[in-house]
Amino acid sequence: GKTDFDLFAEEHARPAFNDEQEIIRTGEPIVGKLEKETFDDGHFNWVTTTKVPLKDDQGHIIGTMGISRDITELKIAQDSLAQERTLLKTIIEHALAGIFVKDRSGRYLVVNQRHVKYLGAESEADIIGKTLYDFFDCEEAKRISVTDAQIMESEHGIENLIDHRHRADGSELWLLTSKVPLKDEDGRCIGL
């Protein structure tokens, strides 16, 4: 016999009431809506809600019925992952060194602006999905790729390798390079 206004704070009760009135007016259900259920004491839950029209024997809409699934733990985990992703992206982008991630075939998956500049490209979009062979002459790309392959096969990284490189435009570059294998959740090497 109670309403959402008896159970929840106005912040949740009012939109829930408005949704139900719209369902009664239109007959259109709401499926899988993400809602924050706020209680008067300040605590809250995250739920996915599905509501449909409730009809009498003649097919007239007389109310609504629905189900809400508590996904609070899932929502907290998703928010935590989003924060970690934002933090990692910020660290990568503002690092004072070139940072990249490649798959096992040597295709770039992630690059920061320093690595974009190092490769002589204009933007990250110019690099993602490409390999060293798109940025260095064949011999130079092969030399670097052999080292990358050895790291992925041995699954042992290298630290502070002093490396001399020749760019496609003929310029020279000295680098202090560290590379490590990238592993999936099962411990398999999936890149560098």
Phi, psi and omega in degrees: 000002181260165177248174176300332180292336176279337188254331187234165174289160180307323181307325178259320186299317184296309178297324178296316177299314180298320177300315182295321178296323178292322177296316178297320181291317188256337186080002181273128180284165170247127184238124173065034180284131176281124181228146173258111179272109181259133180258162182301330181279001176099341179283163183212161173233153169257133181224155165255132187239137171237128179230140180228161177292143173259125185242150175275185183298334179271000179088009178278140178285124181241000180168203178225160170218155182192181179218141176237134177252129179287118179238028184304312181297319178297316180296318178297317179296318179296317179296320179296316177298320179297319178296317179296320179298317179296317179298311181299316179299319179295315180298313181299314185292329185256008177296151181275009180230159174289131179234138178214162171228133178236153173276182184296338179271002178085009178280133179292132176251326181217138172215148172261175185296327178296321179287326174302312180296316179302319180282352179078022180265171180270324186208168176302320181299334179285350187246319185306130180089351180262171180239178177302329182295343176278349186235343181233160175294164189304314182296315180296314179299320180295317181300315180291319182296326178297315178297316179301316181297320179298319178296316181291321180290317182281339185060030176237129181280176174235148179233138173053044174284124176275121189230134178257127183234153173242124177280164180299331180279002178095349180287155181252157184209136173252133182232149168251108192244139170233136180221142179224152176291145176260126184244150176274183184294342177266003178085007178276140178287122182242002181170204188218000000 
